[in-house]
mmCIF file of C-alpha atoms and ligand atoms in Angstrom:
data_model
loop_
_atom_site.group_PDB
_atom_site.id
_atom_site.type_symbol
_atom_site.label_atom_id
_atom_site.label_comp_id
_atom_site.label_asym_id
_atom_site.label_seq_id
_atom_site.Cartn_x
_atom_site.Cartn_y
_atom_site.Cartn_z
ATOM 1 C CA MET A 1 2.716 -1.099 29.737
ATOM 2 C CA SER A 2 -0.049 0.240 27.512
ATOM 3 C CA VAL A 3 0.570 0.320 23.781
ATOM 4 C CA ARG A 4 -1.395 2.873 21.773
ATOM 5 C CA VAL A 5 -1.072 2.302 18.044
ATOM 6 C CA LEU A 6 -2.145 5.120 15.738
ATOM 7 C CA VAL A 7 -2.683 3.956 12.157
ATOM 8 C CA THR A 8 -2.708 6.938 9.791
ATOM 9 C CA GLY A 9 -4.482 6.078 6.542
ATOM 10 C CA GLY A 10 -6.491 3.665 8.688
ATOM 11 C CA THR A 11 -9.610 4.020 6.521
ATOM 12 C CA GLY A 12 -7.831 2.936 3.314
ATOM 13 C CA LEU A 13 -7.000 -0.390 1.676
ATOM 14 C CA VAL A 14 -3.986 -1.261 3.828
ATOM 15 C CA GLY A 15 -5.344 0.333 7.018
ATOM 16 C CA GLN A 16 -8.604 -1.593 6.778
ATOM 17 C CA GLY A 17 -6.589 -4.768 6.150
ATOM 18 C CA ILE A 18 -4.751 -4.179 9.422
ATOM 19 C CA GLU A 19 -7.989 -3.494 11.299
ATOM 20 C CA TYR A 20 -9.436 -6.745 9.914
ATOM 21 C CA VAL A 21 -6.415 -8.771 11.012
ATOM 22 C CA ILE A 22 -6.234 -7.172 14.458
ATOM 23 C CA GLU A 23 -9.927 -7.898 15.067
ATOM 24 C CA ASN A 24 -10.149 -11.340 13.428
ATOM 25 C CA GLU A 25 -6.911 -13.169 14.236
ATOM 26 C CA PRO A 26 -6.983 -14.918 17.639
ATOM 27 C CA ALA A 27 -6.348 -12.517 20.523
ATOM 28 C CA ASN A 28 -2.739 -12.558 21.747
ATOM 29 C CA SER A 29 -1.564 -14.538 18.711
ATOM 30 C CA HIS A 30 1.245 -13.403 16.393
ATOM 31 C CA PHE A 31 -1.125 -11.169 14.442
ATOM 32 C CA GLY A 32 -4.229 -10.676 16.617
ATOM 33 C CA LYS A 33 -4.794 -7.931 19.157
ATOM 34 C CA ARG A 34 -2.791 -8.308 22.355
ATOM 35 C CA ASP A 35 -3.764 -7.459 25.912
ATOM 36 C CA GLY A 36 -2.763 -3.908 26.736
ATOM 37 C CA GLU A 37 -2.941 -2.719 23.128
ATOM 38 C CA GLU A 38 -5.274 -0.053 21.814
ATOM 39 C CA TRP A 39 -5.512 0.572 18.068
ATOM 40 C CA PHE A 40 -6.796 3.759 16.426
ATOM 41 C CA PHE A 41 -7.551 3.754 12.677
ATOM 42 C CA ILE A 42 -7.635 7.329 11.420
ATOM 43 C CA GLY A 43 -8.803 8.774 8.102
ATOM 44 C CA SER A 44 -8.544 12.249 6.609
ATOM 45 C CA SER A 45 -11.846 13.358 8.182
ATOM 46 C CA GLU A 46 -10.079 13.330 11.595
ATOM 47 C CA ALA A 47 -7.089 15.374 10.427
ATOM 48 C CA ASP A 48 -5.656 16.615 7.169
ATOM 49 C CA LEU A 49 -2.091 15.490 7.723
ATOM 50 C CA ARG A 50 -0.814 18.012 5.188
ATOM 51 C CA ASN A 51 -1.578 20.524 7.928
ATOM 52 C CA GLN A 52 0.889 20.680 10.815
ATOM 53 C CA GLU A 53 -1.587 22.029 13.389
ATOM 54 C CA GLN A 54 -4.174 19.343 12.620
ATOM 55 C CA THR A 55 -1.456 16.700 12.830
ATOM 56 C CA ARG A 56 -0.405 17.964 16.285
ATOM 57 C CA LYS A 57 -4.019 17.959 17.505
ATOM 58 C CA LEU A 58 -4.398 14.372 16.327
ATOM 59 C CA PHE A 59 -1.329 13.270 18.289
ATOM 60 C CA GLU A 60 -2.524 15.230 21.342
ATOM 61 C CA LYS A 61 -5.866 13.428 21.137
ATOM 62 C CA TYR A 62 -4.580 9.859 20.742
ATOM 63 C CA LYS A 63 -1.183 10.109 22.492
ATOM 64 C CA PRO A 64 0.232 7.224 20.454
ATOM 65 C CA THR A 65 3.182 5.170 21.651
ATOM 66 C CA HIS A 66 3.471 3.579 18.183
ATOM 67 C CA VAL A 67 2.504 4.773 14.690
ATOM 68 C CA ILE A 68 1.891 2.819 11.509
ATOM 69 C CA HIS A 69 1.989 5.614 8.960
ATOM 70 C CA LEU A 70 0.031 4.702 5.835
ATOM 71 C CA ALA A 71 -1.674 7.995 4.983
ATOM 72 C CA ALA A 72 -0.710 9.184 1.528
ATOM 73 C CA LEU A 73 -2.034 10.471 -1.744
ATOM 74 C CA VAL A 74 -2.173 7.100 -3.521
ATOM 75 C CA GLY A 75 -3.158 6.168 -7.062
ATOM 76 C CA GLY A 76 -2.492 3.895 -9.996
ATOM 77 C CA LEU A 77 -0.235 4.583 -12.963
ATOM 78 C CA PHE A 78 -2.645 6.972 -14.687
ATOM 79 C CA ALA A 79 -3.299 9.133 -11.593
ATOM 80 C CA ASN A 80 0.455 9.340 -10.984
ATOM 81 C CA MET A 81 1.109 10.400 -14.582
ATOM 82 C CA ALA A 82 -1.588 13.098 -14.458
ATOM 83 C CA ARG A 83 -0.815 14.671 -11.052
ATOM 84 C CA LYS A 84 2.940 14.494 -10.451
ATOM 85 C CA LEU A 85 3.116 17.705 -8.423
ATOM 86 C CA ASP A 86 0.187 16.748 -6.168
ATOM 87 C CA PHE A 87 1.781 13.356 -5.496
ATOM 88 C CA LEU A 88 5.075 15.054 -4.672
ATOM 89 C CA ARG A 89 3.763 17.901 -2.487
ATOM 90 C CA ASP A 90 0.944 16.171 -0.605
ATOM 91 C CA ASN A 91 3.147 13.244 0.313
ATOM 92 C CA ILE A 92 6.111 15.405 1.336
ATOM 93 C CA LEU A 93 3.821 17.455 3.612
ATOM 94 C CA ILE A 94 2.047 14.436 5.111
ATOM 95 C CA ASN A 95 5.278 12.568 5.792
ATOM 96 C CA ASP A 96 7.118 15.531 7.251
ATOM 97 C CA ASN A 97 4.221 16.399 9.574
ATOM 98 C CA VAL A 98 3.723 12.837 10.778
ATOM 99 C CA LEU A 99 7.404 12.068 11.349
ATOM 100 C CA HIS A 100 8.216 15.351 13.033
ATOM 101 C CA THR A 101 5.139 15.251 15.266
ATOM 102 C CA ALA A 102 5.950 11.642 16.194
ATOM 103 C CA HIS A 103 9.442 12.815 17.114
ATOM 104 C CA GLU A 104 8.089 15.703 19.232
ATOM 105 C CA PHE A 105 5.652 13.376 21.010
ATOM 106 C CA LYS A 106 8.468 10.866 21.690
ATOM 107 C CA VAL A 107 6.681 8.045 19.868
ATOM 108 C CA LYS A 108 8.582 4.793 20.456
ATOM 109 C CA LYS A 109 8.314 3.450 16.930
ATOM 110 C CA VAL A 110 7.059 4.642 13.544
ATOM 111 C CA ILE A 111 6.728 2.366 10.527
ATOM 112 C CA SER A 112 6.075 4.331 7.353
ATOM 113 C CA CYS A 113 4.965 2.842 4.084
ATOM 114 C CA LEU A 114 7.025 3.137 0.915
ATOM 115 C CA SER A 115 6.399 1.165 -2.287
ATOM 116 C CA THR A 116 8.427 -0.704 -4.884
ATOM 117 C CA CYS A 117 7.383 2.167 -7.229
ATOM 118 C CA VAL A 118 10.054 4.290 -5.531
ATOM 119 C CA TYR A 119 12.950 2.194 -6.863
ATOM 120 C CA PRO A 120 15.210 3.265 -9.727
ATOM 121 C CA ASP A 121 13.892 2.468 -13.173
ATOM 122 C CA LYS A 122 17.258 1.157 -14.320
ATOM 123 C CA VAL A 123 18.852 -1.047 -11.680
ATOM 124 C CA GLU A 124 19.956 -4.640 -11.403
ATOM 125 C CA TYR A 125 17.083 -7.016 -10.476
ATOM 126 C CA PRO A 126 15.849 -8.245 -8.120
ATOM 127 C CA LEU A 127 15.176 -5.115 -6.077
ATOM 128 C CA ASP A 128 16.318 -5.423 -2.501
ATOM 129 C CA GLU A 129 16.456 -3.167 0.539
ATOM 130 C CA THR A 130 19.822 -1.656 -0.465
ATOM 131 C CA LYS A 131 18.855 -0.281 -3.886
ATOM 132 C CA ILE A 132 16.289 2.490 -3.252
ATOM 133 C CA HIS A 133 18.576 5.412 -4.021
ATOM 134 C CA LEU A 134 20.715 3.975 -6.831
ATOM 135 C CA GLY A 135 19.143 5.906 -9.726
ATOM 136 C CA LEU A 136 16.141 7.892 -10.923
ATOM 137 C CA PRO A 137 12.646 6.415 -10.586
ATOM 138 C CA HIS A 138 10.472 5.705 -13.645
ATOM 139 C CA GLU A 139 9.278 9.023 -15.103
ATOM 140 C CA SER A 140 5.593 7.997 -14.848
ATOM 141 C CA ASN A 141 5.597 8.390 -11.067
ATOM 142 C CA PHE A 142 8.570 10.544 -10.221
ATOM 143 C CA GLY A 143 6.516 12.845 -7.936
ATOM 144 C CA TYR A 144 5.284 10.036 -5.674
ATOM 145 C CA ALA A 145 8.608 8.188 -5.816
ATOM 146 C CA HIS A 146 10.751 11.151 -4.779
ATOM 147 C CA ALA A 147 8.400 12.060 -1.906
ATOM 148 C CA LYS A 148 8.420 8.488 -0.611
ATOM 149 C CA ARG A 149 12.182 8.056 -0.959
ATOM 150 C CA LEU A 150 12.643 11.040 1.330
ATOM 151 C CA VAL A 151 10.987 9.086 4.154
ATOM 152 C CA ASP A 152 13.925 6.688 4.181
ATOM 153 C CA ILE A 153 16.310 9.655 4.343
ATOM 154 C CA GLN A 154 14.291 11.258 7.151
ATOM 155 C CA ASN A 155 14.185 8.001 9.137
ATOM 156 C CA ARG A 156 17.966 7.784 9.008
ATOM 157 C CA ALA A 157 18.373 11.454 9.965
ATOM 158 C CA TYR A 158 16.000 11.125 12.952
ATOM 159 C CA LYS A 159 17.934 8.056 14.074
ATOM 160 C CA ASP A 160 21.368 9.654 13.626
ATOM 161 C CA GLN A 161 20.512 12.955 15.291
ATOM 162 C CA PHE A 162 18.042 11.809 17.981
ATOM 163 C CA GLY A 163 18.115 7.990 18.151
ATOM 164 C CA ASP A 164 14.458 7.728 17.035
ATOM 165 C CA ASN A 165 13.176 4.262 16.116
ATOM 166 C CA PHE A 166 11.667 5.126 12.719
ATOM 167 C CA THR A 167 11.652 2.651 9.854
ATOM 168 C CA SER A 168 9.789 1.819 6.658
ATOM 169 C CA ALA A 169 8.061 -1.068 4.926
ATOM 170 C CA ILE A 170 8.152 -1.516 1.139
ATOM 171 C CA PRO A 171 5.122 -3.368 -0.243
ATOM 172 C CA THR A 172 4.642 -4.352 -3.868
ATOM 173 C CA ASN A 173 1.225 -3.791 -5.566
ATOM 174 C CA VAL A 174 -1.492 -4.252 -2.941
ATOM 175 C CA PHE A 175 -5.122 -5.282 -3.502
ATOM 176 C CA GLY A 176 -8.066 -6.376 -1.376
ATOM 177 C CA PRO A 177 -11.311 -5.217 0.270
ATOM 178 C CA HIS A 178 -11.736 -1.445 0.747
ATOM 179 C CA ASP A 179 -9.516 -0.639 -2.248
ATOM 180 C CA ASN A 180 -10.138 2.387 -4.457
ATOM 181 C CA PHE A 181 -12.232 1.000 -7.357
ATOM 182 C CA ASP A 182 -12.492 4.319 -9.269
ATOM 183 C CA MET A 183 -11.550 3.198 -12.789
ATOM 184 C CA GLU A 184 -9.728 6.433 -13.675
ATOM 185 C CA SER A 185 -7.443 6.699 -10.638
ATOM 186 C CA ALA A 186 -7.213 3.161 -9.229
ATOM 187 C CA HIS A 187 -4.436 0.604 -9.405
ATOM 188 C CA VAL A 188 -4.757 -2.086 -12.031
ATOM 189 C CA LEU A 189 -6.624 -4.861 -10.147
ATOM 190 C CA PRO A 190 -9.428 -2.750 -8.622
ATOM 191 C CA ALA A 191 -9.799 -0.830 -11.921
ATOM 192 C CA LEU A 192 -10.108 -4.090 -13.871
ATOM 193 C CA ILE A 193 -12.505 -5.656 -11.343
ATOM 194 C CA HIS A 194 -14.806 -2.653 -11.655
ATOM 195 C CA ARG A 195 -14.557 -2.453 -15.447
ATOM 196 C CA CYS A 196 -15.112 -6.196 -15.879
ATOM 197 C CA TYR A 197 -18.135 -6.082 -13.541
ATOM 198 C CA LEU A 198 -19.664 -3.303 -15.707
ATOM 199 C CA SER A 199 -18.860 -5.200 -18.923
ATOM 200 C CA LYS A 200 -20.692 -8.237 -17.580
ATOM 201 C CA LYS A 201 -23.637 -6.163 -16.360
ATOM 202 C CA ASN A 202 -23.979 -4.089 -19.558
ATOM 203 C CA ASN A 203 -22.885 -6.775 -22.040
ATOM 204 C CA THR A 204 -20.062 -4.560 -23.386
ATOM 205 C CA PRO A 205 -16.416 -5.409 -24.281
ATOM 206 C CA PHE A 206 -13.960 -5.633 -21.387
ATOM 207 C CA VAL A 207 -11.047 -3.288 -22.163
ATOM 208 C CA VAL A 208 -7.669 -3.629 -20.433
ATOM 209 C CA TRP A 209 -5.341 -0.643 -20.728
ATOM 210 C CA GLY A 210 -1.851 -1.035 -22.237
ATOM 211 C CA SER A 211 -0.334 -4.112 -23.858
ATOM 212 C CA GLY A 212 -0.926 -6.553 -21.000
ATOM 213 C CA LYS A 213 2.771 -7.456 -21.065
ATOM 214 C CA PRO A 214 4.175 -5.666 -17.976
ATOM 215 C CA LEU A 215 4.781 -7.786 -14.883
ATOM 216 C CA ARG A 216 3.791 -7.063 -11.279
ATOM 217 C CA GLN A 217 3.978 -8.780 -7.871
ATOM 218 C CA PHE A 218 0.638 -8.542 -6.069
ATOM 219 C CA ILE A 219 0.187 -8.834 -2.305
ATOM 220 C CA TYR A 220 -3.189 -9.319 -0.604
ATOM 221 C CA SER A 221 -3.948 -6.502 1.843
ATOM 222 C CA ARG A 222 -4.753 -8.964 4.648
ATOM 223 C CA ASP A 223 -1.386 -10.721 4.203
ATOM 224 C CA LEU A 224 0.367 -7.358 4.146
ATOM 225 C CA ALA A 225 -1.542 -6.426 7.300
ATOM 226 C CA LYS A 226 -0.122 -9.415 9.192
ATOM 227 C CA LEU A 227 3.371 -8.400 8.147
ATOM 228 C CA PHE A 228 2.839 -4.835 9.403
ATOM 229 C CA VAL A 229 1.630 -6.181 12.762
ATOM 230 C CA TRP A 230 4.658 -8.462 12.941
ATOM 231 C CA MET A 231 6.973 -5.549 12.083
ATOM 232 C CA LEU A 232 5.429 -3.329 14.729
ATOM 233 C CA ARG A 233 6.181 -5.879 17.422
ATOM 234 C CA ASN A 234 9.456 -7.334 16.231
ATOM 235 C CA TYR A 235 11.394 -5.143 13.810
ATOM 236 C CA ASP A 236 13.691 -2.478 15.246
ATOM 237 C CA SER A 237 16.029 -1.431 12.464
ATOM 238 C CA VAL A 238 16.026 1.763 10.400
ATOM 239 C CA GLU A 239 16.747 -0.360 7.309
ATOM 240 C CA PRO A 240 13.572 -0.721 5.213
ATOM 241 C CA LEU A 241 11.948 -4.122 4.799
ATOM 242 C CA ILE A 242 10.369 -5.337 1.547
ATOM 243 C CA LEU A 243 6.945 -6.917 2.151
ATOM 244 C CA SER A 244 6.233 -8.999 -0.926
ATOM 245 C CA VAL A 245 5.512 -12.380 -2.424
ATOM 246 C CA GLY A 246 8.526 -14.059 -4.042
ATOM 247 C CA GLU A 247 10.271 -12.644 -7.078
ATOM 248 C CA ASP A 248 9.267 -15.838 -8.929
ATOM 249 C CA GLU A 249 5.602 -14.846 -8.487
ATOM 250 C CA GLU A 250 5.442 -12.031 -11.010
ATOM 251 C CA VAL A 251 2.117 -11.951 -12.873
ATOM 252 C CA SER A 252 1.640 -10.295 -16.263
ATOM 253 C CA ILE A 253 -1.175 -7.742 -16.600
ATOM 254 C CA LYS A 254 -2.732 -10.178 -19.111
ATOM 255 C CA GLN A 255 -2.652 -12.987 -16.509
ATOM 256 C CA ALA A 256 -4.110 -10.616 -13.919
ATOM 257 C CA ALA A 257 -6.882 -9.616 -16.348
ATOM 258 C CA ASP A 258 -7.603 -13.303 -17.117
ATOM 259 C CA ALA A 259 -7.904 -13.963 -13.381
ATOM 260 C CA VAL A 260 -10.320 -11.022 -13.021
ATOM 261 C CA VAL A 261 -12.425 -12.336 -15.921
ATOM 262 C CA ASN A 262 -12.645 -15.727 -14.153
ATOM 263 C CA ALA A 263 -13.413 -14.275 -10.737
ATOM 264 C CA VAL A 264 -16.142 -11.989 -12.121
ATOM 265 C CA GLY A 265 -17.527 -14.744 -14.389
ATOM 266 C CA PHE A 266 -17.365 -12.627 -17.557
ATOM 267 C CA THR A 267 -17.721 -14.444 -20.882
ATOM 268 C CA GLY A 268 -17.968 -11.576 -23.407
ATOM 269 C CA GLU A 269 -15.455 -9.817 -25.701
ATOM 270 C CA TYR A 270 -12.129 -8.847 -24.123
ATOM 271 C CA ARG A 271 -9.354 -6.678 -25.628
ATOM 272 C CA PHE A 272 -6.332 -4.462 -24.916
ATOM 273 C CA ASP A 273 -6.180 -0.707 -25.574
ATOM 274 C CA THR A 274 -2.554 -0.297 -26.612
ATOM 275 C CA THR A 275 -2.926 3.483 -26.942
ATOM 276 C CA LYS A 276 -2.740 3.565 -23.109
ATOM 277 C CA ALA A 277 0.568 3.530 -21.224
ATOM 278 C CA ASP A 278 2.274 0.395 -19.917
ATOM 279 C CA GLY A 279 4.304 2.189 -17.235
ATOM 280 C CA GLN A 280 7.362 0.466 -15.809
ATOM 281 C CA PHE A 281 7.816 -2.936 -17.456
ATOM 282 C CA ARG A 282 8.664 -4.797 -14.241
ATOM 283 C CA LYS A 283 10.048 -4.185 -10.753
ATOM 284 C CA PRO A 284 10.676 -7.635 -9.241
ATOM 285 C CA ALA A 285 11.462 -7.427 -5.535
ATOM 286 C CA SER A 286 13.180 -10.002 -3.356
ATOM 287 C CA ASN A 287 11.471 -11.119 -0.145
ATOM 288 C CA LYS A 288 14.516 -13.056 1.067
ATOM 289 C CA LYS A 289 15.116 -10.831 4.096
ATOM 290 C CA LEU A 290 11.431 -10.950 5.076
ATOM 291 C CA LEU A 291 11.088 -14.744 4.834
ATOM 292 C CA GLU A 292 14.105 -15.291 7.062
ATOM 293 C CA LEU A 293 12.650 -12.921 9.681
ATOM 294 C CA VAL A 294 9.098 -14.363 9.782
ATOM 295 C CA LYS A 295 9.976 -18.036 9.392
ATOM 296 C CA ASP A 296 8.845 -18.991 12.917
ATOM 297 C CA THR A 297 5.523 -17.143 12.888
ATOM 298 C CA GLY A 298 3.447 -19.508 10.743
ATOM 299 C CA PHE A 299 2.886 -16.705 8.239
ATOM 300 C CA ALA A 300 1.850 -17.864 4.748
ATOM 301 C CA PHE A 301 0.741 -15.887 1.696
ATOM 302 C CA THR A 302 -2.852 -16.369 0.512
ATOM 303 C CA PRO A 303 -2.896 -17.867 -3.031
ATOM 304 C CA PHE A 304 -3.493 -15.100 -5.596
ATOM 305 C CA ASP A 305 -6.738 -16.592 -7.006
ATOM 306 C CA LYS A 306 -8.255 -16.994 -3.538
ATOM 307 C CA ALA A 307 -7.355 -13.454 -2.536
ATOM 308 C CA LEU A 308 -8.717 -12.097 -5.817
ATOM 309 C CA ASP A 309 -11.938 -14.009 -5.356
ATOM 310 C CA GLU A 310 -12.381 -12.607 -1.823
ATOM 311 C CA THR A 311 -11.752 -9.110 -3.184
ATOM 312 C CA VAL A 312 -14.284 -9.490 -6.009
ATOM 313 C CA GLN A 313 -16.884 -10.879 -3.582
ATOM 314 C CA TRP A 314 -16.265 -7.924 -1.238
ATOM 315 C CA PHE A 315 -16.621 -5.507 -4.160
ATOM 316 C CA LEU A 316 -19.929 -7.064 -5.253
ATOM 317 C CA ARG A 317 -21.318 -7.022 -1.698
ATOM 318 C CA ASN A 318 -20.213 -3.420 -1.082
ATOM 319 C CA TYR A 319 -20.754 -1.825 -4.483
ATOM 320 C CA ASN A 320 -23.026 0.891 -3.107
ATOM 321 C CA ASN A 321 -20.544 2.020 -0.434
ATOM 322 C CA ALA A 322 -17.195 1.228 -2.069
ATOM 323 C CA ARG A 323 -14.945 3.889 -3.583
ATOM 324 C CA ILE A 324 -16.128 3.552 -7.175
ATOM 325 C CA GLY A 325 -15.657 7.099 -8.472
ATOM 326 C CA LYS A 326 -18.306 8.722 -10.643
ATOM 327 C CA PRO A 327 -21.540 6.700 -11.014
ATOM 328 C CA GLN A 328 -21.480 4.705 -14.302
HETATM 329 P P1 NAP B 1 -5.792 4.286 0.098
HETATM 330 O O1 NAP B 1 -6.708 3.123 0.133
HETATM 331 O O2 NAP B 1 -5.988 5.303 -0.962
HETATM 332 O O3 NAP B 1 -5.838 4.991 1.513
HETATM 333 C C1 NAP B 1 -5.167 6.194 1.735
HETATM 334 C C2 NAP B 1 -5.376 6.586 3.164
HETATM 335 O O4 NAP B 1 -4.669 7.812 3.410
HETATM 336 C C3 NAP B 1 -6.851 6.830 3.507
HETATM 337 O O5 NAP B 1 -7.088 6.384 4.822
HETATM 338 C C4 NAP B 1 -6.946 8.354 3.428
HETATM 339 O O6 NAP B 1 -7.964 8.868 4.267
HETATM 340 C C5 NAP B 1 -5.575 8.748 3.966
HETATM 341 N N1 NAP B 1 -5.200 10.078 3.533
HETATM 342 C C6 NAP B 1 -4.976 10.520 2.258
HETATM 343 N N2 NAP B 1 -4.670 11.828 2.267
HETATM 344 C C7 NAP B 1 -4.691 12.223 3.566
HETATM 345 C C8 NAP B 1 -4.476 13.459 4.228
HETATM 346 N N3 NAP B 1 -4.148 14.564 3.547
HETATM 347 N N4 NAP B 1 -4.603 13.501 5.570
HETATM 348 C C9 NAP B 1 -4.935 12.399 6.261
HETATM 349 N N5 NAP B 1 -5.126 11.186 5.715
HETATM 350 C C10 NAP B 1 -5.021 11.113 4.373
HETATM 351 O O7 NAP B 1 -4.286 3.826 -0.025
HETATM 352 P P2 NAP B 1 -3.581 2.441 0.377
HETATM 353 O O8 NAP B 1 -3.455 1.670 -0.864
HETATM 354 O O9 NAP B 1 -4.225 1.863 1.588
HETATM 355 O O10 NAP B 1 -2.128 2.977 0.736
HETATM 356 C C11 NAP B 1 -1.623 2.940 2.055
HETATM 357 C C12 NAP B 1 -0.116 3.085 1.990
HETATM 358 O O11 NAP B 1 0.426 1.998 1.240
HETATM 359 C C13 NAP B 1 0.335 4.352 1.290
HETATM 360 O O12 NAP B 1 1.391 4.935 2.019
HETATM 361 C C14 NAP B 1 0.796 3.874 -0.074
HETATM 362 O O13 NAP B 1 1.782 4.721 -0.595
HETATM 363 C C15 NAP B 1 1.303 2.497 0.247
HETATM 364 N N6 NAP B 1 1.326 1.548 -0.864
HETATM 365 C C16 NAP B 1 0.165 1.228 -1.518
HETATM 366 C C17 NAP B 1 0.220 0.311 -2.570
HETATM 367 C C18 NAP B 1 -1.010 -0.094 -3.333
HETATM 368 O O14 NAP B 1 -0.874 -0.850 -4.309
HETATM 369 N N7 NAP B 1 -2.198 0.337 -2.958
HETATM 370 C C19 NAP B 1 1.445 -0.276 -2.933
HETATM 371 C C20 NAP B 1 2.597 0.063 -2.231
HETATM 372 C C21 NAP B 1 2.523 0.978 -1.191
HETATM 373 P P3 NAP B 1 -9.514 9.011 3.765
HETATM 374 O O15 NAP B 1 -9.811 7.803 2.922
HETATM 375 O O16 NAP B 1 -10.265 9.028 5.040
HETATM 376 O O17 NAP B 1 -9.559 10.252 2.962
HETATM 377 P P1 GDP B 2 2.030 0.553 -11.096
HETATM 378 O O1 GDP B 2 2.434 -0.801 -10.643
HETATM 379 O O2 GDP B 2 2.480 1.611 -10.169
HETATM 380 O O3 GDP B 2 2.414 0.820 -12.510
HETATM 381 O O4 GDP B 2 0.476 0.681 -10.961
HETATM 382 P P2 GDP B 2 -0.861 0.058 -11.519
HETATM 383 O O5 GDP B 2 -1.467 -0.800 -10.494
HETATM 384 O O6 GDP B 2 -1.624 1.254 -11.954
HETATM 385 O O7 GDP B 2 -0.547 -0.896 -12.755
HETATM 386 C C1 GDP B 2 -0.223 -0.369 -14.003
HETATM 387 C C2 GDP B 2 -0.136 -1.450 -15.060
HETATM 388 O O8 GDP B 2 -1.424 -2.039 -15.294
HETATM 389 C C3 GDP B 2 0.297 -0.831 -16.385
HETATM 390 O O9 GDP B 2 1.029 -1.785 -17.152
HETATM 391 C C4 GDP B 2 -1.054 -0.526 -17.044
HETATM 392 O O10 GDP B 2 -0.942 -0.427 -18.473
HETATM 393 C C5 GDP B 2 -1.858 -1.744 -16.632
HETATM 394 N N1 GDP B 2 -3.321 -1.512 -16.622
HETATM 395 C C6 GDP B 2 -4.229 -2.122 -17.418
HETATM 396 N N2 GDP B 2 -5.458 -1.635 -17.206
HETATM 397 C C7 GDP B 2 -5.334 -0.703 -16.230
HETATM 398 C C8 GDP B 2 -6.274 0.147 -15.578
HETATM 399 O O11 GDP B 2 -7.469 0.161 -15.837
HETATM 400 N N3 GDP B 2 -5.784 0.961 -14.609
HETATM 401 C C9 GDP B 2 -4.457 0.964 -14.259
HETATM 402 N N4 GDP B 2 -4.056 1.759 -13.268
HETATM 403 N N5 GDP B 2 -3.540 0.204 -14.890
HETATM 404 C C10 GDP B 2 -3.976 -0.628 -15.860
#
């Protein structure tokens, strides 16, 4: 039976991670491409998924049997704070079009991508798969969080009413090659890599936004990619699945910035701009359910420093083509 996997958001950080894993892991292994599979990695130039007609045409063209739905308006804390309505509306439209078109085209499985940002701000830690809807999200990203939470509700409604096999993955903060390195809108690691690179090049102070005290769990995009491939082949429950390193692997923003300084080889002045927001203090997520499920696959997380080093090397090699925002 032929398997046709459409990856929306296939040109982005996570999508490119999946393409890398599919092409570079041994064929027919747990994570490599299998005989009979075809993979299609789609960006916004092929279809604006906020538009229903363009979404339909995309599905008509590729006739997917499976969808990994990553496409989203995505950004770091400061983009989320500045554009709450865009994050709400664009993501509601994209998700509704993709899920409903997948339903109409009788797609066998859809895995959509949520985020630990969608969790309640005030809830008992660690976060697990049962706690998404137990309170309001942090105000800094309530647009994005509410749009993404709705995907879980839609998945359950499609299953209840039609028996569709739609589910969702919940990654923590992702980083890796092909990230958005635009310092204004990016997530913390790509923003700091870019800023530290410029500080080294121009011999200027390296400035980290906020107090450096908040804690985050970081997952390497190529590790996350393996987990998506595993989910596509093995996970058939509507219940979401957290894809994360362990809750004991939280890293402070200061530790992350120190690691960036090391990886970039910066030796100049380094300080924190405490006039900038810290966002949510922490959001530790449990990967207990995940580890039990993947225990026989040989999956292992890449050590943080190694993954960061690979990301910095990719950034340096691809500076001219990477997403770096306005020229500096
Ligand atoms: P990304 O690098 O910014 O990529 C976003 C992707 O979505 C790109 O392929 C982009 O296409 C596509 N896209 C955006 N708007 C679109 C539209 N209107 N129509 C069609 N395609 C559109 O983001 P990412 O970090 O890979 O995020 C992938 C998924 O992971 C998202 O669902 C995000 O919410 C989730 N996630 C990310 C993180 C993180 O830390 N990055 C953490 C948790 C969850 P073009 O580039 O071709 O425009
Ligand atoms: P979040 O996990 O959704 O909050 O997303 P981010 O990846 O944007 O991380 C935000 C945390 O990193 C906050 O504590 C920020 O204060 C801190 N941070 C430090 N420097 C930067 C920066 O240049 N960009 C971003 N986005 N965050 C930064």
